[in-house]
Coordinates of C-alpha atoms in Angstrom, one line a residue:
M1 CA 48.7 48.1 188.1
T2 CA 46.8 48.1 191.4
L3 CA 44.2 45.0 191.9
N4 CA 42.1 48.1 191.7
A5 CA 42.6 49.6 188.4
G6 CA 43.3 46.1 186.7
R7 CA 39.4 45.3 187.9
R8 CA 38.3 48.6 186.0
D9 CA 39.3 48.0 183.0
F10 CA 38.6 44.3 183.0
A11 CA 35.2 46.5 183.3
R12 CA 35.9 48.2 180.9
N13 CA 36.6 45.2 178.9
L14 CA 33.2 43.7 179.2
L15 CA 31.5 46.1 179.1
H16 CA 32.7 46.6 175.2
S17 CA 32.2 43.4 174.4
M18 CA 28.5 43.2 176.0
A19 CA 28.1 46.2 173.5
L20 CA 29.1 43.9 170.4
L21 CA 27.1 41.1 171.6
G22 CA 24.1 43.6 172.0
V23 CA 23.9 42.5 175.8
G24 CA 22.9 46.2 177.4
G25 CA 26.0 47.9 179.0
Q26 CA 23.7 49.3 181.1
T27 CA 23.4 45.9 183.4
L28 CA 26.7 46.2 184.9
L29 CA 26.7 49.6 185.6
R30 CA 23.5 49.3 187.7
S31 CA 24.2 46.6 189.3
G32 CA 28.1 47.5 190.0
S33 CA 28.6 43.4 189.9
L34 CA 31.1 41.8 188.0
R35 CA 29.7 38.2 188.9
A36 CA 26.7 39.3 186.9
A37 CA 28.0 40.5 184.6
V38 CA 30.3 37.1 184.1
Q39 CA 27.1 35.5 184.3
Q40 CA 25.9 38.0 181.6
V41 CA 27.8 37.8 178.6
Q42 CA 27.6 33.3 179.5
E43 CA 24.0 34.4 178.5
S44 CA 24.6 36.8 175.9
G45 CA 23.2 33.9 173.0
A46 CA 19.7 34.5 174.2
M47 CA 20.1 38.3 174.5
R48 CA 21.7 38.4 170.3
S49 CA 18.5 38.5 168.2
P50 CA 15.9 41.5 168.9
W51 CA 13.4 41.4 170.8
P52 CA 10.0 41.5 169.6
E53 CA 7.5 44.8 170.6
M54 CA 5.6 44.3 174.1
Q55 CA 1.6 43.6 174.7
Y56 CA -0.4 45.9 177.2
R57 CA -3.3 44.7 178.7
T58 CA -5.1 47.0 180.9
L59 CA -5.6 44.9 184.4
G60 CA -9.0 45.2 185.0
R61 CA -10.3 48.3 186.6
T62 CA -6.5 49.2 187.5
G63 CA -6.6 51.2 185.1
F64 CA -3.2 50.4 184.8
A65 CA -1.8 49.3 181.0
G66 CA 0.6 45.5 182.3
S67 CA 2.8 43.5 179.7
R68 CA 1.6 40.9 179.5
L69 CA 4.2 39.0 181.2
V70 CA 4.8 39.7 184.2
F71 CA 7.6 38.5 186.2
G72 CA 7.5 36.3 188.5
C73 CA 10.3 37.7 191.4
G74 CA 9.7 35.2 193.9
A75 CA 11.6 31.9 193.4
T76 CA 14.5 33.8 191.3
L77 CA 15.7 36.4 194.3
M78 CA 15.0 34.0 196.6
K79 CA 18.6 33.4 198.2
S80 CA 20.0 36.7 195.9
R81 CA 19.8 39.6 193.8
R82 CA 18.8 39.9 189.9
D83 CA 19.3 42.9 189.1
E84 CA 21.2 42.5 185.5
L85 CA 17.3 40.0 185.0
L86 CA 15.3 42.7 186.3
H87 CA 16.7 45.6 184.0
A88 CA 16.9 43.9 181.6
A89 CA 13.2 43.0 181.1
F90 CA 12.3 46.0 182.1
D91 CA 13.9 47.2 179.1
A92 CA 12.4 45.1 177.1
G93 CA 9.1 46.6 178.2
V94 CA 7.8 44.2 180.9
N95 CA 6.8 46.4 183.9
V96 CA 5.0 44.1 186.6
F97 CA 6.4 43.0 189.0
D98 CA 5.6 40.6 191.6
V99 CA 6.4 38.9 194.5
G100 CA 5.9 37.9 197.8
T101 CA 6.5 37.8 202.1
R102 CA 9.8 36.9 203.4
R103 CA 7.8 34.1 205.6
Y104 CA 7.3 32.3 201.8
Y105 CA 9.5 33.5 199.7
D106 CA 13.2 34.2 201.7
D107 CA 15.1 37.5 200.4
A108 CA 12.8 37.9 197.7
E109 CA 12.0 41.1 199.2
R110 CA 14.6 42.6 199.6
N111 CA 16.3 41.4 196.7
L112 CA 13.8 43.1 194.9
A113 CA 14.2 46.4 196.7
P114 CA 17.7 48.3 195.1
F115 CA 15.6 48.0 191.6
L116 CA 12.7 49.6 192.9
K117 CA 14.8 52.3 193.8
T118 CA 15.5 53.0 190.2
H119 CA 11.6 52.1 189.3
R120 CA 9.2 51.8 191.0
E121 CA 7.1 54.5 189.7
R122 CA 7.0 52.9 186.4
I123 CA 6.2 49.9 187.7
F124 CA 3.2 48.0 188.5
L125 CA 4.3 46.7 192.3
I126 CA 2.7 43.1 193.5
S127 CA 3.6 41.5 196.7
K128 CA 0.9 38.7 198.4
A129 CA 1.1 36.8 201.8
M130 CA -1.1 33.6 202.9
V131 CA -3.6 34.0 206.2
Y132 CA -1.8 30.7 207.5
L133 CA -4.7 29.6 208.6
D134 CA -4.7 25.8 209.1
V135 CA -8.2 25.3 207.6
R136 CA -9.8 22.7 204.7
P137 CA -10.6 24.4 200.6
D138 CA -14.5 24.0 201.8
E139 CA -14.2 24.4 206.0
R140 CA -15.9 27.1 207.4
I141 CA -13.8 29.7 209.4
T142 CA -15.1 31.4 212.0
L143 CA -15.8 35.1 213.3
A144 CA -12.0 34.8 215.9
Q145 CA -10.3 33.2 212.6
A146 CA -11.3 35.3 209.9
R147 CA -10.1 38.0 212.3
Q148 CA -6.8 36.1 213.6
A149 CA -6.6 35.5 209.1
A150 CA -6.5 39.8 208.9
Q151 CA -4.4 41.1 211.3
T152 CA -1.7 38.7 210.2
W153 CA -2.8 39.5 206.8
S154 CA -2.3 43.1 207.8
G155 CA 1.4 41.7 209.7
L156 CA 3.1 40.9 206.9
L157 CA 2.0 43.2 204.4
D158 CA 3.5 46.1 206.6
Q159 CA 6.8 43.7 206.8
S160 CA 6.7 43.6 203.6
L161 CA 6.3 47.5 202.5
G162 CA 9.7 47.2 205.5
D163 CA 11.1 44.3 203.2
L164 CA 11.0 46.2 199.7
G165 CA 11.8 50.4 201.2
V166 CA 8.8 51.6 199.7
E167 CA 5.5 52.9 200.9
H168 CA 3.5 51.4 199.0
V169 CA 2.2 48.3 196.7
D170 CA -0.1 48.1 193.9
A171 CA -1.5 45.5 195.0
Y172 CA -1.7 42.8 197.2
Y173 CA -2.4 39.6 197.4
L174 CA -4.0 36.7 199.0
M175 CA -2.2 34.4 198.7
A176 CA -2.4 30.5 197.6
S177 CA -6.7 31.4 198.7
N178 CA -8.6 27.2 197.8
N179 CA -11.3 28.7 201.1
V180 CA -14.3 30.7 199.9
S181 CA -15.4 32.2 203.6
V182 CA -11.5 33.7 203.4
V183 CA -12.3 34.8 200.3
T184 CA -15.1 37.0 201.6
S185 CA -14.8 37.4 204.9
D186 CA -16.0 41.0 205.6
E187 CA -13.2 41.3 207.8
I188 CA -10.3 40.2 205.6
Y189 CA -11.8 43.3 203.4
A190 CA -11.9 45.8 206.3
A191 CA -8.2 45.0 206.7
F192 CA -7.7 46.1 203.5
Q193 CA -9.9 48.9 202.9
R194 CA -7.7 50.1 206.2
A195 CA -4.5 49.6 204.0
R196 CA -5.5 51.2 201.0
D197 CA -7.1 54.7 203.5
A198 CA -3.0 54.6 205.0
G199 CA -1.8 55.1 201.7
K200 CA -0.2 51.4 202.1
V201 CA -1.8 49.7 198.8
S202 CA -4.5 50.3 196.2
Y203 CA -5.7 47.4 195.1
L204 CA -6.5 43.2 196.6
G205 CA -5.7 40.7 194.2
L206 CA -6.2 36.7 195.1
S207 CA -4.2 34.4 194.1
T208 CA -5.1 30.7 194.0
H209 CA -4.0 27.6 193.2
Q210 CA -6.1 24.9 194.5
N211 CA -10.1 25.1 194.6
A212 CA -9.7 27.2 192.3
Q213 CA -13.0 27.2 190.2
A214 CA -15.3 27.8 194.0
V215 CA -12.3 30.7 194.7
L216 CA -13.1 32.5 191.2
E217 CA -16.6 32.6 191.2
A218 CA -16.3 33.4 194.7
A219 CA -14.3 36.5 193.9
I220 CA -16.1 37.8 191.5
G221 CA -19.0 37.4 193.7
T222 CA -17.8 39.9 196.1
G223 CA -17.2 43.3 194.1
W224 CA -13.9 43.5 196.2
Y225 CA -11.5 42.2 194.1
D226 CA -8.9 43.7 191.3
L227 CA -6.6 41.3 190.4
A228 CA -6.7 37.4 190.6
M229 CA -3.4 35.4 189.7
I230 CA -5.6 31.3 188.7
A231 CA -3.0 28.3 188.3
I232 CA -5.0 27.3 185.1
T233 CA -3.0 25.5 182.1
P234 CA -4.6 25.1 178.0
G235 CA -6.3 21.9 179.9
G236 CA -7.7 24.0 182.9
W237 CA -7.1 24.3 186.3
Y238 CA -4.0 23.4 187.6
N239 CA -4.5 20.8 190.6
W240 CA -1.6 22.2 193.3
E241 CA -1.8 17.9 194.5
D242 CA -0.1 15.7 192.1
R243 CA 1.8 19.4 189.6
N244 CA -1.0 17.9 187.1
I245 CA -4.4 18.9 185.1
L246 CA -6.8 18.7 188.3
P247 CA -9.2 15.8 187.5
G248 CA -12.4 16.3 185.6
S249 CA -11.2 19.7 185.6
P250 CA -13.2 21.8 181.8
T251 CA -10.8 22.6 179.4
L252 CA -9.7 26.6 178.8
K253 CA -11.7 26.6 176.5
E254 CA -14.9 25.5 177.8
L255 CA -13.3 28.1 181.1
Q256 CA -14.3 30.6 178.7
P257 CA -17.8 31.9 179.7
L258 CA -16.2 32.4 183.1
L259 CA -13.4 34.1 182.5
S260 CA -15.4 37.0 180.6
R261 CA -17.1 37.1 183.8
A262 CA -14.0 37.9 186.0
R263 CA -13.4 40.5 183.2
E264 CA -16.9 41.9 182.8
A265 CA -16.6 42.3 187.0
G266 CA -13.1 43.8 186.5
I267 CA -10.7 41.2 187.8
G268 CA -7.6 41.8 186.0
L269 CA -6.7 38.0 185.6
V270 CA -3.5 36.6 185.5
G271 CA -2.5 32.8 184.3
M272 CA 0.4 31.1 186.8
K273 CA 1.6 27.6 186.6
A274 CA 1.0 27.5 183.1
A275 CA 3.6 25.1 182.1
R276 CA 4.6 23.7 185.4
F277 CA 3.7 20.3 184.7
I278 CA 4.7 20.3 181.8
A279 CA 8.0 21.1 182.8
G280 CA 8.4 18.7 185.8
R281 CA 11.7 17.7 187.6
K282 CA 13.7 15.0 185.5
F283 CA 15.1 13.1 189.4
L284 CA 11.4 13.3 190.7
G285 CA 10.8 10.9 187.8
W286 CA 7.8 13.0 185.5
G287 CA 7.0 16.0 183.3
N288 CA 5.7 15.7 179.5
P289 CA 6.0 18.0 177.2
D290 CA 3.5 17.0 175.3
A291 CA 1.3 17.3 177.6
F292 CA -1.1 20.0 176.1
D293 CA -0.3 18.7 172.1
E294 CA -4.4 17.4 172.9
F295 CA -5.7 21.0 173.6
Y296 CA -4.4 22.2 170.3
D297 CA -5.7 22.7 166.4
E298 CA -3.4 21.9 163.5
Q299 CA -2.0 24.8 162.8
Y300 CA -1.0 25.8 166.4
L301 CA 1.1 23.1 166.5
R302 CA 2.6 24.0 163.6
Q303 CA 4.2 27.4 164.7
K304 CA 7.5 27.3 165.9
L305 CA 7.5 27.5 169.6
S306 CA 8.8 25.6 172.6
P307 CA 5.9 23.7 174.6
F308 CA 6.3 26.6 176.6
Q309 CA 6.1 29.3 174.4
R310 CA 3.2 27.2 173.0
S311 CA 1.3 26.8 176.4
Y312 CA 1.8 31.0 178.0
A313 CA 0.1 31.8 174.7
F314 CA -2.4 30.0 174.2
L315 CA -3.5 31.5 177.8
L316 CA -2.3 34.4 176.7
E317 CA -4.9 34.5 173.7
H318 CA -8.2 32.4 175.4
G319 CA -9.3 35.1 178.7
L320 CA -6.2 36.0 180.0
D321 CA -4.7 39.4 180.2
A322 CA -1.0 38.4 181.7
V323 CA 1.0 35.6 183.3
N324 CA 3.1 35.1 185.3
A325 CA 7.3 33.5 184.5
D326 CA 9.1 32.3 187.3
M327 CA 12.7 33.4 184.8
Q328 CA 15.9 32.4 187.2
N329 CA 18.0 32.9 183.2
F330 CA 18.0 35.3 180.2
A331 CA 17.3 31.8 177.9
H332 CA 14.2 31.7 180.2
L333 CA 13.0 35.7 180.2
K334 CA 13.5 35.7 176.4
E335 CA 11.6 32.2 175.6
N336 CA 9.1 34.2 177.6
Y337 CA 8.8 37.2 176.6
V338 CA 8.9 36.7 172.5
A339 CA 5.9 34.2 173.4
A340 CA 3.6 37.0 175.4
A341 CA 4.7 39.5 173.0
N342 CA 3.9 37.5 169.6
S343 CA 1.2 35.6 170.9
P344 CA -1.8 37.7 168.4
R345 CA 0.5 36.2 165.1
Y346 CA -0.2 32.6 166.1
F347 CA -3.5 32.5 166.3
V348 CA -4.2 34.8 163.4
G349 CA -6.7 33.5 160.0

C-alpha cells in the first residue's frame, strides 16, 4: 500500500467514525486537513447531543436576520486556519462572522478567506480596524488628526478586503472606539460614504470597551452608525483598564433606557466581553465564575447553566441583539451556542 493510499484509507475510516459520533463528516472534506479532522474527533464529545435551533434577530437598520451568536474570528484565527470549527458553526446556524485587520489580528482575515469562498453570500461579514490616533478618550482631535484617522481607516479597509479575498464586507467597524470626537468626525463618515459608494462596504459600525457609554450616546446622536459592539456585562460596563466591571457603572438592567434608545436609532447591538472577567487568567491569579451572581435572581441561578452561558443569555434577554464570542474549540462553540439559542427559555415565568 502506498503512503497516499494509506492516508486515503485513514481518512475514509475517520470519516466513518465521525459520522458514528454525530460529527459532521463534511468537515474533513471541506478542510482537507487530517490534523483538523483528528482534532475534531478528539473534541467530538461536544458535538454528540442535538443542537437546539438558533435564534435570529434583525441587526438594526441593516435588515439582516443575524444569529444571536456572532462568531468572533480574530483570536481564533490569528495563527492558523480553523475551517472545521467555522463550518460546524455555520452548519448549526451561525450566520454572522466577525474578524479584524491584520494590524491587530495577525493572519485572521487570511485564515478566514477559504471559508468565505464557500459561504460568503450566506453570511453577514464584519471586519474592523482602529484609526491609530494617540489621543485620550476625553481629548478633542484636530482636523488634521481626523483626516489622518480617516485615511488610516480607509487604507486598512482596503487591506482587509485583500486579505479576506472579497470585494465587499457587510460592515466595517471603527475598532476600539473610545474618543467621542473621532466617532462624530465628519471626515470619518465621509470616508465611510466613499467606501460605501465604491461598493466596498454597506454598513458602518463601531466597537468600544472604554468610555463606552459616552461613545454609544455619541453614535446615537450622529444617526450614522448601523451597528455597535459594546463591552458590557450583567453588572454593567466592562472596564478595559483592569478587566473588571467599570467602577460606578450602572448595571445592565439600569442601562436599558440607553440600549433602547440605540435600537430605536437603528443601531444593532452586539455584546462582547460578557464573560471575560469571570474567565480570568489562572496564571495571573484572577477570574471569578461567581462574579455576576449578585445581578441574577434565584430562579435564574437555578437554571443548569455554566457561568459563561448564564452571562451570555442574560445579555441577550436584557437589550442585546447578539453576543460575540471567541470560540477556540468545539466545546466552547457548543456551550455558547446553546446559551444563545435557548436564552428565552431561561426567563419564562
